[in-house]
PDB file of C-alpha atoms in Angstrom:
ATOM      1  CA  GLN A  19     125.088  94.134 107.717  1.00 82.00           C
ATOM      2  CA  VAL A  20     121.821  94.742 109.523  1.00 91.00           C
ATOM      3  CA  GLN A  21     119.233  92.355 110.922  1.00 94.00           C
ATOM      4  CA  LEU A  22     115.590  93.339 111.182  1.00 97.00           C
ATOM      5  CA  VAL A  23     112.957  91.945 113.543  1.00 97.00           C
ATOM      6  CA  GLU A  24     109.316  92.959 113.197  1.00 97.00           C
ATOM      7  CA  SER A  25     106.734  92.831 115.963  1.00 98.00           C
ATOM      8  CA  GLY A  26     103.292  94.156 116.784  1.00 98.00           C
ATOM      9  CA  GLY A  27     101.160  92.211 114.349  1.00 97.00           C
ATOM     10  CA  GLY A  28      97.955  90.484 115.359  1.00 97.00           C
ATOM     11  CA  LEU A  29      94.217  90.176 114.885  1.00 98.00           C
ATOM     12  CA  VAL A  30      92.102  93.327 114.986  1.00 98.00           C
ATOM     13  CA  GLN A  31      88.592  94.261 113.985  1.00 98.00           C
ATOM     14  CA  ALA A  32      87.938  96.590 111.080  1.00 98.00           C
ATOM     15  CA  GLY A  33      88.330 100.185 112.186  1.00 98.00           C
ATOM     16  CA  GLY A  34      90.891  99.271 114.806  1.00 98.00           C
ATOM     17  CA  SER A  35      94.575 100.153 115.116  1.00 98.00           C
ATOM     18  CA  LEU A  36      97.906  98.415 115.379  1.00 98.00           C
ATOM     19  CA  ARG A  37     101.464  99.656 115.653  1.00 98.00           C
ATOM     20  CA  LEU A  38     104.173  97.619 114.029  1.00 98.00           C
ATOM     21  CA  SER A  39     107.770  97.923 115.152  1.00 98.00           C
ATOM     22  CA  CYS A  40     110.952  96.927 113.358  1.00 98.00           C
ATOM     23  CA  ALA A  41     114.073  96.696 115.489  1.00 97.00           C
ATOM     24  CA  ALA A  42     117.387  96.825 113.652  1.00 96.00           C
ATOM     25  CA  SER A  43     120.766  95.605 114.759  1.00 93.00           C
ATOM     26  CA  GLY A  44     123.964  97.492 114.047  1.00 78.00           C
ATOM     27  CA  ARG A  45     125.388 100.898 114.853  1.00 75.00           C
ATOM     28  CA  THR A  46     124.656 102.607 111.532  1.00 87.00           C
ATOM     29  CA  PHE A  47     120.869 102.437 111.551  1.00 90.00           C
ATOM     30  CA  SER A  48     120.655 106.181 111.038  1.00 89.00           C
ATOM     31  CA  SER A  49     122.319 105.697 107.635  1.00 92.00           C
ATOM     32  CA  TYR A  50     119.598 103.400 106.341  1.00 95.00           C
ATOM     33  CA  ARG A  51     116.433 104.289 104.526  1.00 96.00           C
ATOM     34  CA  MET A  52     113.584 102.074 105.720  1.00 97.00           C
ATOM     35  CA  GLY A  53     110.425 100.711 104.195  1.00 98.00           C
ATOM     36  CA  TRP A  54     107.374  98.640 104.984  1.00 98.00           C
ATOM     37  CA  PHE A  55     105.951  96.203 102.463  1.00 98.00           C
ATOM     38  CA  ARG A  56     103.127  93.691 102.706  1.00 98.00           C
ATOM     39  CA  GLN A  57     102.064  90.497 101.003  1.00 98.00           C
ATOM     40  CA  ALA A  58      98.556  89.094 101.075  1.00 97.00           C
ATOM     41  CA  PRO A  59      97.836  85.440 100.260  1.00 92.00           C
ATOM     42  CA  GLY A  60      98.000  84.834  96.525  1.00 95.00           C
ATOM     43  CA  LYS A  61      99.248  88.338  95.812  1.00 96.00           C
ATOM     44  CA  GLU A  62     102.602  89.908  95.098  1.00 97.00           C
ATOM     45  CA  ARG A  63     104.489  91.854  97.709  1.00 97.00           C
ATOM     46  CA  GLU A  64     103.496  95.515  97.614  1.00 97.00           C
ATOM     47  CA  PHE A  65     104.975  98.723  98.932  1.00 98.00           C
ATOM     48  CA  VAL A  66     103.241 100.359 101.904  1.00 98.00           C
ATOM     49  CA  ALA A  67     105.407 103.172 103.275  1.00 98.00           C
ATOM     50  CA  ALA A  68     108.986 104.441 103.324  1.00 98.00           C
ATOM     51  CA  ILE A  69     111.061 106.841 105.381  1.00 98.00           C
ATOM     52  CA  SER A  70     114.451 108.412 104.748  1.00 97.00           C
ATOM     53  CA  TRP A  71     117.369 108.040 107.125  1.00 95.00           C
ATOM     54  CA  SER A  72     116.684 111.385 108.805  1.00 94.00           C
ATOM     55  CA  GLY A  73     112.938 110.807 108.995  1.00 95.00           C
ATOM     56  CA  GLY A  74     112.426 114.012 107.059  1.00 95.00           C
ATOM     57  CA  ASN A  75     111.012 112.337 103.976  1.00 97.00           C
ATOM     58  CA  THR A  76     108.160 109.846 103.892  1.00 98.00           C
ATOM     59  CA  TYR A  77     106.142 108.248 101.134  1.00 98.00           C
ATOM     60  CA  TYR A  78     102.982 106.106 101.150  1.00 98.00           C
ATOM     61  CA  VAL A  79     100.997 103.989  98.772  1.00 98.00           C
ATOM     62  CA  ASP A  80      97.711 105.737  97.995  1.00 98.00           C
ATOM     63  CA  SER A  81      95.596 103.060  99.692  1.00 97.00           C
ATOM     64  CA  VAL A  82      97.044 103.828 103.149  1.00 98.00           C
ATOM     65  CA  LYS A  83      97.468 107.605 102.975  1.00 98.00           C
ATOM     66  CA  GLY A  84      95.734 109.291 105.883  1.00 97.00           C
ATOM     67  CA  ARG A  85      95.480 106.003 107.797  1.00 98.00           C
ATOM     68  CA  PHE A  86      99.078 104.799 108.234  1.00 98.00           C
ATOM     69  CA  THR A  87     102.061 106.725 109.572  1.00 98.00           C
ATOM     70  CA  ILE A  88     105.683 105.649 109.300  1.00 98.00           C
ATOM     71  CA  SER A  89     108.207 107.012 111.785  1.00 98.00           C
ATOM     72  CA  ARG A  90     111.610 106.148 113.172  1.00 97.00           C
ATOM     73  CA  ASP A  91     113.649 106.561 116.321  1.00 96.00           C
ATOM     74  CA  ASN A  92     117.302 106.408 115.379  1.00 94.00           C
ATOM     75  CA  ALA A  93     118.354 106.374 119.027  1.00 94.00           C
ATOM     76  CA  LYS A  94     116.407 103.125 119.463  1.00 95.00           C
ATOM     77  CA  ASN A  95     117.279 101.654 116.044  1.00 96.00           C
ATOM     78  CA  THR A  96     113.580 101.210 115.417  1.00 97.00           C
ATOM     79  CA  VAL A  97     111.097 102.089 112.710  1.00 98.00           C
ATOM     80  CA  TYR A  98     107.354 102.083 113.309  1.00 98.00           C
ATOM     81  CA  LEU A  99     104.203 101.769 111.275  1.00 98.00           C
ATOM     82  CA  GLN A 100     101.130 103.149 113.015  1.00 98.00           C
ATOM     83  CA  MET A 101      98.058 101.713 111.312  1.00 98.00           C
ATOM     84  CA  ASN A 102      94.666 103.259 112.026  1.00 98.00           C
ATOM     85  CA  SER A 103      91.211 102.688 110.540  1.00 98.00           C
ATOM     86  CA  LEU A 104      92.259  99.231 109.465  1.00 98.00           C
ATOM     87  CA  LYS A 105      90.315  97.480 106.734  1.00 98.00           C
ATOM     88  CA  PRO A 106      90.030  93.773 105.881  1.00 97.00           C
ATOM     89  CA  GLU A 107      92.027  94.455 102.711  1.00 97.00           C
ATOM     90  CA  ASP A 108      94.984  95.456 104.918  1.00 98.00           C
ATOM     91  CA  THR A 109      95.301  91.804 105.949  1.00 98.00           C
ATOM     92  CA  ALA A 110      98.781  90.608 104.983  1.00 98.00           C
ATOM     93  CA  VAL A 111     102.216  89.703 106.230  1.00 98.00           C
ATOM     94  CA  TYR A 112     104.037  92.982 106.792  1.00 98.00           C
ATOM     95  CA  TYR A 113     107.775  93.170 106.135  1.00 98.00           C
ATOM     96  CA  CYS A 114     110.326  95.727 107.213  1.00 98.00           C
ATOM     97  CA  ALA A 115     113.161  96.525 104.804  1.00 98.00           C
ATOM     98  CA  ALA A 116     116.369  98.533 104.993  1.00 96.00           C
ATOM     99  CA  HIS A 117     119.023  99.870 102.650  1.00 95.00           C
ATOM    100  CA  ARG A 118     122.133 101.921 103.261  1.00 93.00           C
ATOM    101  CA  SER A 119     121.621 105.304 101.683  1.00 91.00           C
ATOM    102  CA  TYR A 120     123.990 108.204 101.108  1.00 88.00           C
ATOM    103  CA  SER A 121     121.147 110.603 100.375  1.00 91.00           C
ATOM    104  CA  ASP A 122     118.100 111.470 102.456  1.00 93.00           C
ATOM    105  CA  THR A 123     115.663 109.838 100.078  1.00 93.00           C
ATOM    106  CA  VAL A 124     112.956 107.193 100.063  1.00 95.00           C
ATOM    107  CA  SER A 125     112.234 104.301  97.719  1.00 93.00           C
ATOM    108  CA  PRO A 126     108.939 102.504  97.002  1.00 95.00           C
ATOM    109  CA  TYR A 127     110.708  99.674  95.146  1.00 95.00           C
ATOM    110  CA  ALA A 128     111.481  96.330  96.730  1.00 94.00           C
ATOM    111  CA  ASN A 129     114.735  96.099  94.784  1.00 93.00           C
ATOM    112  CA  GLY A 130     115.820  99.285  96.510  1.00 91.00           C
ATOM    113  CA  TYR A 131     116.274  97.411  99.781  1.00 96.00           C
ATOM    114  CA  GLY A 132     118.979  94.924 100.604  1.00 94.00           C
ATOM    115  CA  TYR A 133     117.827  93.739 104.001  1.00 95.00           C
ATOM    116  CA  TRP A 134     114.492  92.263 105.017  1.00 97.00           C
ATOM    117  CA  GLY A 135     112.830  91.076 108.194  1.00 97.00           C
ATOM    118  CA  GLN A 136     110.934  87.837 108.599  1.00 97.00           C
ATOM    119  CA  GLY A 137     107.520  89.494 108.579  1.00 97.00           C
ATOM    120  CA  THR A 138     104.645  89.857 111.011  1.00 98.00           C
ATOM    121  CA  GLN A 139     101.051  88.832 110.326  1.00 98.00           C
ATOM    122  CA  VAL A 140      98.301  91.435 110.417  1.00 98.00           C
ATOM    123  CA  THR A 141      94.735  90.152 110.180  1.00 98.00           C
ATOM    124  CA  VAL A 142      91.781  92.525 110.038  1.00 98.00           C
ATOM    125  CA  SER A 143      88.373  90.959 110.557  1.00 97.00           C
ATOM    126  CA  SER A 144      85.188  92.460 109.148  1.00 94.00           C
TER     127      SER A 144
END
């Protein structure tokens, strides 16, 4: 069992930056692959970025490549999403997700994660 709490969302102007954090409970965080997803009003939840349990493998949706960076600190039980060059279309509720993994792999699929945070709002103004 793991509980996830996101933080770091807010209002930022286009071109600005934010860093989201997701703090996980439990002593086996380093065994979990992690992901960030987002959901804009009236749209389905979409994959943003994922990282394997070691941090050695990452994967991004094309729309954020070169702008967003996912990372993790297993000693702090925390995963991060550094978001630069933000655009109004990045506005959404951002969710952190986790899943126990026995291989150092990533997943871009929501059904590949068993645990979810409550979400944090990111609003990018034009």
